[in-house]
Amino acid sequence: MRMKTLVTALLIFLASLAGAQQRMLVSKGSVHFTSNAPLEVIDASSNALKGILEMPTRKFAFTAAIKSFKGFNSSLQQQHFNENYLESDRYPKAVFKGKIIEKIDFTQDGTYKVRAKGKLSIHGLEQIRIFKVNLKIIEGVVHFDAKFKVPLSDHDISIPQIVHQKIATEIDVAIQGLFEAPQQ
């Protein structure tokens, strides 16, 4: 009986290793946004991007804590971003869950221009998005970068009339980083 338990534990362990080889995690990643309004440009970034890629299915997910964004033009602007616009205590994360549309052989080094389709959740509202992604695979590491626009109205983020000329209604977002196999 003891041998059967040992064999079962070994099989479970080997299965988990095989599953781990099918997944990659973000080892380094960032999200940057720009609000380019008539009277003011606001830039902020987060280096706290987390993510996972399942290679066989091409499914992936990213998340970034709203409070991790730094930059802004003042600390008061950052406070308003968190408290008034993104309500980061109530909605602490931005999440994108999706799938790479085109088939990719992640074992082949090269540069690939693909599209990602999925659901972007910001401020408690999900919207389906499709955007272009640049992938560069070098020795098993997947480098990614993408740029897309996010209309504030799609996520029920309203701008008070008093600052209407200082905050853009559509935000430019850039995401980049590396997917690598998890360390054993």
JSON list of C-alpha atoms in Angstrom, two decimals:
[
{"chain": "A", "resi": 1, "resn": "MET", "atom": "CA", "xyz": [0.00, 0.00, 0.00]},
{"chain": "A", "resi": 2, "resn": "ARG", "atom": "CA", "xyz": [2.85, 2.38, 0.83]},
{"chain": "A", "resi": 3, "resn": "MET", "atom": "CA", "xyz": [4.42, 1.80, -2.62]},
{"chain": "A", "resi": 4, "resn": "LYS", "atom": "CA", "xyz": [1.09, 2.60, -4.32]},
{"chain": "A", "resi": 5, "resn": "THR", "atom": "CA", "xyz": [0.89, 5.91, -2.43]},
{"chain": "A", "resi": 6, "resn": "LEU", "atom": "CA", "xyz": [4.47, 6.76, -3.42]},
{"chain": "A", "resi": 7, "resn": "VAL", "atom": "CA", "xyz": [3.79, 5.97, -7.10]},
{"chain": "A", "resi": 8, "resn": "THR", "atom": "CA", "xyz": [0.59, 8.06, -7.05]},
{"chain": "A", "resi": 9, "resn": "ALA", "atom": "CA", "xyz": [2.45, 11.02, -5.47]},
{"chain": "A", "resi": 10, "resn": "LEU", "atom": "CA", "xyz": [5.21, 10.71, -8.08]},
{"chain": "A", "resi": 11, "resn": "LEU", "atom": "CA", "xyz": [2.68, 10.69, -10.95]},
{"chain": "A", "resi": 12, "resn": "ILE", "atom": "CA", "xyz": [0.93, 13.76, -9.56]},
{"chain": "A", "resi": 13, "resn": "PHE", "atom": "CA", "xyz": [4.30, 15.53, -9.22]},
{"chain": "A", "resi": 14, "resn": "LEU", "atom": "CA", "xyz": [5.30, 14.65, -12.80]},
{"chain": "A", "resi": 15, "resn": "ALA", "atom": "CA", "xyz": [1.91, 15.80, -14.11]},
{"chain": "A", "resi": 16, "resn": "SER", "atom": "CA", "xyz": [2.35, 19.13, -12.35]},
{"chain": "A", "resi": 17, "resn": "LEU", "atom": "CA", "xyz": [5.80, 19.55, -13.93]},
{"chain": "A", "resi": 18, "resn": "ALA", "atom": "CA", "xyz": [4.34, 18.83, -17.37]},
{"chain": "A", "resi": 19, "resn": "GLY", "atom": "CA", "xyz": [1.61, 21.41, -16.75]},
{"chain": "A", "resi": 20, "resn": "ALA", "atom": "CA", "xyz": [4.19, 23.96, -15.60]},
{"chain": "A", "resi": 21, "resn": "GLN", "atom": "CA", "xyz": [6.10, 23.49, -18.86]},
{"chain": "A", "resi": 22, "resn": "GLN", "atom": "CA", "xyz": [2.92, 24.45, -20.73]},
{"chain": "A", "resi": 23, "resn": "ARG", "atom": "CA", "xyz": [2.59, 27.74, -18.84]},
{"chain": "A", "resi": 24, "resn": "MET", "atom": "CA", "xyz": [4.65, 30.89, -18.72]},
{"chain": "A", "resi": 25, "resn": "LEU", "atom": "CA", "xyz": [4.49, 33.71, -16.19]},
{"chain": "A", "resi": 26, "resn": "VAL", "atom": "CA", "xyz": [5.26, 37.40, -16.54]},
{"chain": "A", "resi": 27, "resn": "SER", "atom": "CA", "xyz": [8.76, 37.76, -15.13]},
{"chain": "A", "resi": 28, "resn": "LYS", "atom": "CA", "xyz": [8.99, 41.46, -15.90]},
{"chain": "A", "resi": 29, "resn": "GLY", "atom": "CA", "xyz": [6.18, 43.67, -17.15]},
{"chain": "A", "resi": 30, "resn": "SER", "atom": "CA", "xyz": [4.79, 47.17, -17.16]},
{"chain": "A", "resi": 31, "resn": "VAL", "atom": "CA", "xyz": [1.70, 49.12, -18.09]},
{"chain": "A", "resi": 32, "resn": "HIS", "atom": "CA", "xyz": [1.87, 52.78, -19.10]},
{"chain": "A", "resi": 33, "resn": "PHE", "atom": "CA", "xyz": [-1.00, 55.14, -19.79]},
{"chain": "A", "resi": 34, "resn": "THR", "atom": "CA", "xyz": [-1.23, 58.62, -21.22]},
{"chain": "A", "resi": 35, "resn": "SER", "atom": "CA", "xyz": [-4.13, 61.05, -21.04]},
{"chain": "A", "resi": 36, "resn": "ASN", "atom": "CA", "xyz": [-3.47, 63.64, -23.72]},
{"chain": "A", "resi": 37, "resn": "ALA", "atom": "CA", "xyz": [-6.08, 66.35, -23.12]},
{"chain": "A", "resi": 38, "resn": "PRO", "atom": "CA", "xyz": [-6.14, 69.89, -24.55]},
{"chain": "A", "resi": 39, "resn": "LEU", "atom": "CA", "xyz": [-4.80, 71.52, -21.36]},
{"chain": "A", "resi": 40, "resn": "GLU", "atom": "CA", "xyz": [-2.74, 68.75, -19.76]},
{"chain": "A", "resi": 41, "resn": "VAL", "atom": "CA", "xyz": [-0.87, 65.53, -20.44]},
{"chain": "A", "resi": 42, "resn": "ILE", "atom": "CA", "xyz": [-0.93, 62.92, -17.69]},
{"chain": "A", "resi": 43, "resn": "ASP", "atom": "CA", "xyz": [1.47, 59.96, -17.73]},
{"chain": "A", "resi": 44, "resn": "ALA", "atom": "CA", "xyz": [1.60, 57.10, -15.23]},
{"chain": "A", "resi": 45, "resn": "SER", "atom": "CA", "xyz": [3.12, 53.63, -15.16]},
{"chain": "A", "resi": 46, "resn": "SER", "atom": "CA", "xyz": [3.06, 50.43, -13.16]},
{"chain": "A", "resi": 47, "resn": "ASN", "atom": "CA", "xyz": [5.84, 47.87, -13.03]},
{"chain": "A", "resi": 48, "resn": "ALA", "atom": "CA", "xyz": [3.59, 45.51, -11.05]},
{"chain": "A", "resi": 49, "resn": "LEU", "atom": "CA", "xyz": [2.11, 43.70, -14.05]},
{"chain": "A", "resi": 50, "resn": "LYS", "atom": "CA", "xyz": [1.34, 40.04, -13.34]},
{"chain": "A", "resi": 51, "resn": "GLY", "atom": "CA", "xyz": [0.28, 37.51, -15.94]},
{"chain": "A", "resi": 52, "resn": "ILE", "atom": "CA", "xyz": [0.12, 33.96, -17.20]},
{"chain": "A", "resi": 53, "resn": "LEU", "atom": "CA", "xyz": [0.18, 32.42, -20.68]},
{"chain": "A", "resi": 54, "resn": "GLU", "atom": "CA", "xyz": [-1.02, 28.89, -21.41]},
{"chain": "A", "resi": 55, "resn": "MET", "atom": "CA", "xyz": [0.88, 28.00, -24.55]},
{"chain": "A", "resi": 56, "resn": "PRO", "atom": "CA", "xyz": [-1.23, 25.10, -25.93]},
{"chain": "A", "resi": 57, "resn": "THR", "atom": "CA", "xyz": [-4.48, 27.11, -25.80]},
{"chain": "A", "resi": 58, "resn": "ARG", "atom": "CA", "xyz": [-2.89, 30.56, -26.39]},
{"chain": "A", "resi": 59, "resn": "LYS", "atom": "CA", "xyz": [-5.00, 31.85, -23.47]},
{"chain": "A", "resi": 60, "resn": "PHE", "atom": "CA", "xyz": [-3.54, 34.48, -21.19]},
{"chain": "A", "resi": 61, "resn": "ALA", "atom": "CA", "xyz": [-4.44, 36.85, -18.38]},
{"chain": "A", "resi": 62, "resn": "PHE", "atom": "CA", "xyz": [-2.89, 40.05, -17.04]},
{"chain": "A", "resi": 63, "resn": "THR", "atom": "CA", "xyz": [-3.60, 42.01, -13.91]},
{"chain": "A", "resi": 64, "resn": "ALA", "atom": "CA", "xyz": [-2.25, 45.26, -12.48]},
{"chain": "A", "resi": 65, "resn": "ALA", "atom": "CA", "xyz": [-3.11, 46.85, -9.15]},
{"chain": "A", "resi": 66, "resn": "ILE", "atom": "CA", "xyz": [-4.58, 50.32, -9.73]},
{"chain": "A", "resi": 67, "resn": "LYS", "atom": "CA", "xyz": [-2.70, 51.77, -6.75]},
{"chain": "A", "resi": 68, "resn": "SER", "atom": "CA", "xyz": [0.61, 50.59, -8.25]},
{"chain": "A", "resi": 69, "resn": "PHE", "atom": "CA", "xyz": [0.54, 53.35, -10.91]},
{"chain": "A", "resi": 70, "resn": "LYS", "atom": "CA", "xyz": [3.13, 56.06, -10.33]},
{"chain": "A", "resi": 71, "resn": "GLY", "atom": "CA", "xyz": [3.98, 59.22, -12.20]},
{"chain": "A", "resi": 72, "resn": "PHE", "atom": "CA", "xyz": [1.20, 61.77, -12.58]},
{"chain": "A", "resi": 73, "resn": "ASN", "atom": "CA", "xyz": [1.83, 65.51, -12.42]},
{"chain": "A", "resi": 74, "resn": "SER", "atom": "CA", "xyz": [1.22, 65.78, -8.68]},
{"chain": "A", "resi": 75, "resn": "SER", "atom": "CA", "xyz": [0.40, 63.67, -5.66]},
{"chain": "A", "resi": 76, "resn": "LEU", "atom": "CA", "xyz": [-3.07, 65.28, -5.58]},
{"chain": "A", "resi": 77, "resn": "GLN", "atom": "CA", "xyz": [-3.66, 64.13, -9.16]},
{"chain": "A", "resi": 78, "resn": "GLN", "atom": "CA", "xyz": [-2.67, 60.57, -8.18]},
{"chain": "A", "resi": 79, "resn": "GLN", "atom": "CA", "xyz": [-5.02, 60.74, -5.19]},
{"chain": "A", "resi": 80, "resn": "HIS", "atom": "CA", "xyz": [-7.92, 61.87, -7.40]},
{"chain": "A", "resi": 81, "resn": "PHE", "atom": "CA", "xyz": [-7.09, 59.10, -9.90]},
{"chain": "A", "resi": 82, "resn": "ASN", "atom": "CA", "xyz": [-7.37, 56.47, -7.13]},
{"chain": "A", "resi": 83, "resn": "GLU", "atom": "CA", "xyz": [-10.26, 57.94, -5.13]},
{"chain": "A", "resi": 84, "resn": "ASN", "atom": "CA", "xyz": [-12.50, 59.76, -7.61]},
{"chain": "A", "resi": 85, "resn": "TYR", "atom": "CA", "xyz": [-11.98, 58.21, -11.04]},
{"chain": "A", "resi": 86, "resn": "LEU", "atom": "CA", "xyz": [-10.82, 54.58, -10.71]},
{"chain": "A", "resi": 87, "resn": "GLU", "atom": "CA", "xyz": [-12.13, 54.11, -7.15]},
{"chain": "A", "resi": 88, "resn": "SER", "atom": "CA", "xyz": [-9.22, 51.77, -6.44]},
{"chain": "A", "resi": 89, "resn": "ASP", "atom": "CA", "xyz": [-10.44, 50.74, -2.98]},
{"chain": "A", "resi": 90, "resn": "ARG", "atom": "CA", "xyz": [-13.64, 49.43, -4.57]},
{"chain": "A", "resi": 91, "resn": "TYR", "atom": "CA", "xyz": [-12.05, 48.21, -7.83]},
{"chain": "A", "resi": 92, "resn": "PRO", "atom": "CA", "xyz": [-8.42, 47.41, -6.91]},
{"chain": "A", "resi": 93, "resn": "LYS", "atom": "CA", "xyz": [-7.29, 45.78, -10.19]},
{"chain": "A", "resi": 94, "resn": "ALA", "atom": "CA", "xyz": [-7.40, 46.14, -13.93]},
{"chain": "A", "resi": 95, "resn": "VAL", "atom": "CA", "xyz": [-7.64, 42.70, -15.59]},
{"chain": "A", "resi": 96, "resn": "PHE", "atom": "CA", "xyz": [-7.41, 41.47, -19.16]},
{"chain": "A", "resi": 97, "resn": "LYS", "atom": "CA", "xyz": [-8.28, 37.83, -19.93]},
{"chain": "A", "resi": 98, "resn": "GLY", "atom": "CA", "xyz": [-8.04, 36.70, -23.50]},
{"chain": "A", "resi": 99, "resn": "LYS", "atom": "CA", "xyz": [-6.61, 34.55, -26.22]},
{"chain": "A", "resi": 100, "resn": "ILE", "atom": "CA", "xyz": [-4.10, 35.06, -29.01]},
{"chain": "A", "resi": 101, "resn": "ILE", "atom": "CA", "xyz": [-6.13, 34.64, -32.21]},
{"chain": "A", "resi": 102, "resn": "GLU", "atom": "CA", "xyz": [-3.36, 33.42, -34.51]},
{"chain": "A", "resi": 103, "resn": "LYS", "atom": "CA", "xyz": [-1.64, 30.08, -33.96]},
{"chain": "A", "resi": 104, "resn": "ILE", "atom": "CA", "xyz": [1.90, 30.39, -32.61]},
{"chain": "A", "resi": 105, "resn": "ASP", "atom": "CA", "xyz": [4.65, 27.83, -32.14]},
{"chain": "A", "resi": 106, "resn": "PHE", "atom": "CA", "xyz": [6.18, 29.08, -28.90]},
{"chain": "A", "resi": 107, "resn": "THR", "atom": "CA", "xyz": [9.19, 26.79, -29.41]},
{"chain": "A", "resi": 108, "resn": "GLN", "atom": "CA", "xyz": [10.29, 28.70, -32.54]},
{"chain": "A", "resi": 109, "resn": "ASP", "atom": "CA", "xyz": [12.38, 31.84, -32.15]},
{"chain": "A", "resi": 110, "resn": "GLY", "atom": "CA", "xyz": [11.06, 34.71, -34.24]},
{"chain": "A", "resi": 111, "resn": "THR", "atom": "CA", "xyz": [8.97, 37.84, -34.40]},
{"chain": "A", "resi": 112, "resn": "TYR", "atom": "CA", "xyz": [5.20, 37.56, -34.69]},
{"chain": "A", "resi": 113, "resn": "LYS", "atom": "CA", "xyz": [2.48, 40.15, -35.19]},
{"chain": "A", "resi": 114, "resn": "VAL", "atom": "CA", "xyz": [-0.71, 38.73, -33.72]},
{"chain": "A", "resi": 115, "resn": "ARG", "atom": "CA", "xyz": [-4.07, 39.85, -32.40]},
{"chain": "A", "resi": 116, "resn": "ALA", "atom": "CA", "xyz": [-5.40, 39.30, -28.91]},
{"chain": "A", "resi": 117, "resn": "LYS", "atom": "CA", "xyz": [-9.10, 39.15, -28.12]},
{"chain": "A", "resi": 118, "resn": "GLY", "atom": "CA", "xyz": [-10.54, 39.18, -24.65]},
{"chain": "A", "resi": 119, "resn": "LYS", "atom": "CA", "xyz": [-12.29, 41.02, -21.87]},
{"chain": "A", "resi": 120, "resn": "LEU", "atom": "CA", "xyz": [-10.78, 44.12, -20.31]},
{"chain": "A", "resi": 121, "resn": "SER", "atom": "CA", "xyz": [-12.13, 44.83, -16.83]},
{"chain": "A", "resi": 122, "resn": "ILE", "atom": "CA", "xyz": [-11.55, 48.30, -15.40]},
{"chain": "A", "resi": 123, "resn": "HIS", "atom": "CA", "xyz": [-13.64, 50.09, -12.78]},
{"chain": "A", "resi": 124, "resn": "GLY", "atom": "CA", "xyz": [-15.86, 47.01, -12.43]},
{"chain": "A", "resi": 125, "resn": "LEU", "atom": "CA", "xyz": [-16.94, 46.92, -16.08]},
{"chain": "A", "resi": 126, "resn": "GLU", "atom": "CA", "xyz": [-15.83, 44.39, -18.70]},
{"chain": "A", "resi": 127, "resn": "GLN", "atom": "CA", "xyz": [-15.50, 45.27, -22.36]},
{"chain": "A", "resi": 128, "resn": "ILE", "atom": "CA", "xyz": [-14.44, 43.01, -25.22]},
{"chain": "A", "resi": 129, "resn": "ARG", "atom": "CA", "xyz": [-11.31, 44.25, -26.93]},
{"chain": "A", "resi": 130, "resn": "ILE", "atom": "CA", "xyz": [-9.21, 43.13, -29.88]},
{"chain": "A", "resi": 131, "resn": "PHE", "atom": "CA", "xyz": [-5.78, 44.66, -30.27]},
{"chain": "A", "resi": 132, "resn": "LYS", "atom": "CA", "xyz": [-2.50, 44.02, -32.06]},
{"chain": "A", "resi": 133, "resn": "VAL", "atom": "CA", "xyz": [0.40, 42.49, -30.16]},
{"chain": "A", "resi": 134, "resn": "ASN", "atom": "CA", "xyz": [4.06, 42.19, -31.11]},
{"chain": "A", "resi": 135, "resn": "LEU", "atom": "CA", "xyz": [5.65, 38.97, -29.88]},
{"chain": "A", "resi": 136, "resn": "LYS", "atom": "CA", "xyz": [9.33, 38.18, -30.08]},
{"chain": "A", "resi": 137, "resn": "ILE", "atom": "CA", "xyz": [10.42, 34.72, -28.98]},
{"chain": "A", "resi": 138, "resn": "ILE", "atom": "CA", "xyz": [14.09, 34.33, -28.08]},
{"chain": "A", "resi": 139, "resn": "GLU", "atom": "CA", "xyz": [15.37, 31.09, -26.54]},
{"chain": "A", "resi": 140, "resn": "GLY", "atom": "CA", "xyz": [12.05, 30.23, -24.92]},
{"chain": "A", "resi": 141, "resn": "VAL", "atom": "CA", "xyz": [11.34, 33.73, -23.58]},
{"chain": "A", "resi": 142, "resn": "VAL", "atom": "CA", "xyz": [8.31, 35.54, -25.03]},
{"chain": "A", "resi": 143, "resn": "HIS", "atom": "CA", "xyz": [8.73, 39.32, -25.25]},
{"chain": "A", "resi": 144, "resn": "PHE", "atom": "CA", "xyz": [5.41, 41.14, -25.73]},
{"chain": "A", "resi": 145, "resn": "ASP", "atom": "CA", "xyz": [4.27, 44.68, -26.35]},
{"chain": "A", "resi": 146, "resn": "ALA", "atom": "CA", "xyz": [0.95, 46.18, -27.35]},
{"chain": "A", "resi": 147, "resn": "LYS", "atom": "CA", "xyz": [-0.67, 49.59, -27.59]},
{"chain": "A", "resi": 148, "resn": "PHE", "atom": "CA", "xyz": [-4.39, 50.29, -27.50]},
{"chain": "A", "resi": 149, "resn": "LYS", "atom": "CA", "xyz": [-6.93, 52.94, -26.54]},
{"chain": "A", "resi": 150, "resn": "VAL", "atom": "CA", "xyz": [-9.44, 52.79, -23.69]},
{"chain": "A", "resi": 151, "resn": "PRO", "atom": "CA", "xyz": [-12.47, 55.12, -23.83]},
{"chain": "A", "resi": 152, "resn": "LEU", "atom": "CA", "xyz": [-13.33, 56.15, -20.25]},
{"chain": "A", "resi": 153, "resn": "SER", "atom": "CA", "xyz": [-17.05, 55.95, -21.01]},
{"chain": "A", "resi": 154, "resn": "ASP", "atom": "CA", "xyz": [-16.72, 52.21, -21.76]},
{"chain": "A", "resi": 155, "resn": "HIS", "atom": "CA", "xyz": [-15.83, 51.69, -18.10]},
{"chain": "A", "resi": 156, "resn": "ASP", "atom": "CA", "xyz": [-18.22, 54.22, -16.56]},
{"chain": "A", "resi": 157, "resn": "ILE", "atom": "CA", "xyz": [-15.43, 56.60, -15.58]},
{"chain": "A", "resi": 158, "resn": "SER", "atom": "CA", "xyz": [-16.87, 60.10, -15.61]},
{"chain": "A", "resi": 159, "resn": "ILE", "atom": "CA", "xyz": [-14.91, 63.33, -15.73]},
{"chain": "A", "resi": 160, "resn": "PRO", "atom": "CA", "xyz": [-16.29, 66.36, -13.86]},
{"chain": "A", "resi": 161, "resn": "GLN", "atom": "CA", "xyz": [-16.92, 69.38, -16.07]},
{"chain": "A", "resi": 162, "resn": "ILE", "atom": "CA", "xyz": [-14.41, 71.45, -14.09]},
{"chain": "A", "resi": 163, "resn": "VAL", "atom": "CA", "xyz": [-11.49, 69.28, -15.29]},
{"chain": "A", "resi": 164, "resn": "HIS", "atom": "CA", "xyz": [-12.97, 68.30, -18.66]},
{"chain": "A", "resi": 165, "resn": "GLN", "atom": "CA", "xyz": [-10.14, 70.01, -20.61]},
{"chain": "A", "resi": 166, "resn": "LYS", "atom": "CA", "xyz": [-7.45, 68.36, -18.44]},
{"chain": "A", "resi": 167, "resn": "ILE", "atom": "CA", "xyz": [-8.40, 64.69, -18.77]},
{"chain": "A", "resi": 168, "resn": "ALA", "atom": "CA", "xyz": [-8.76, 62.93, -22.12]},
{"chain": "A", "resi": 169, "resn": "THR", "atom": "CA", "xyz": [-11.91, 60.92, -22.80]},
{"chain": "A", "resi": 170, "resn": "GLU", "atom": "CA", "xyz": [-9.80, 58.21, -24.44]},
{"chain": "A", "resi": 171, "resn": "ILE", "atom": "CA", "xyz": [-6.62, 56.94, -22.76]},
{"chain": "A", "resi": 172, "resn": "ASP", "atom": "CA", "xyz": [-3.58, 55.54, -24.60]},
{"chain": "A", "resi": 173, "resn": "VAL", "atom": "CA", "xyz": [-2.31, 52.35, -22.98]},
{"chain": "A", "resi": 174, "resn": "ALA", "atom": "CA", "xyz": [0.96, 50.50, -23.62]},
{"chain": "A", "resi": 175, "resn": "ILE", "atom": "CA", "xyz": [1.84, 47.15, -22.12]},
{"chain": "A", "resi": 176, "resn": "GLN", "atom": "CA", "xyz": [5.14, 45.30, -22.40]},
{"chain": "A", "resi": 177, "resn": "GLY", "atom": "CA", "xyz": [7.11, 42.58, -20.71]},
{"chain": "A", "resi": 178, "resn": "LEU", "atom": "CA", "xyz": [8.44, 39.04, -20.73]},
{"chain": "A", "resi": 179, "resn": "PHE", "atom": "CA", "xyz": [6.79, 35.65, -20.33]},
{"chain": "A", "resi": 180, "resn": "GLU", "atom": "CA", "xyz": [9.14, 32.97, -19.00]},
{"chain": "A", "resi": 181, "resn": "ALA", "atom": "CA", "xyz": [8.73, 29.41, -17.76]},
{"chain": "A", "resi": 182, "resn": "PRO", "atom": "CA", "xyz": [8.25, 29.35, -13.99]},
{"chain": "A", "resi": 183, "resn": "GLN", "atom": "CA", "xyz": [11.32, 28.49, -11.93]},
{"chain": "A", "resi": 184, "resn": "GLN", "atom": "CA", "xyz": [11.19, 24.96, -10.56]}
]
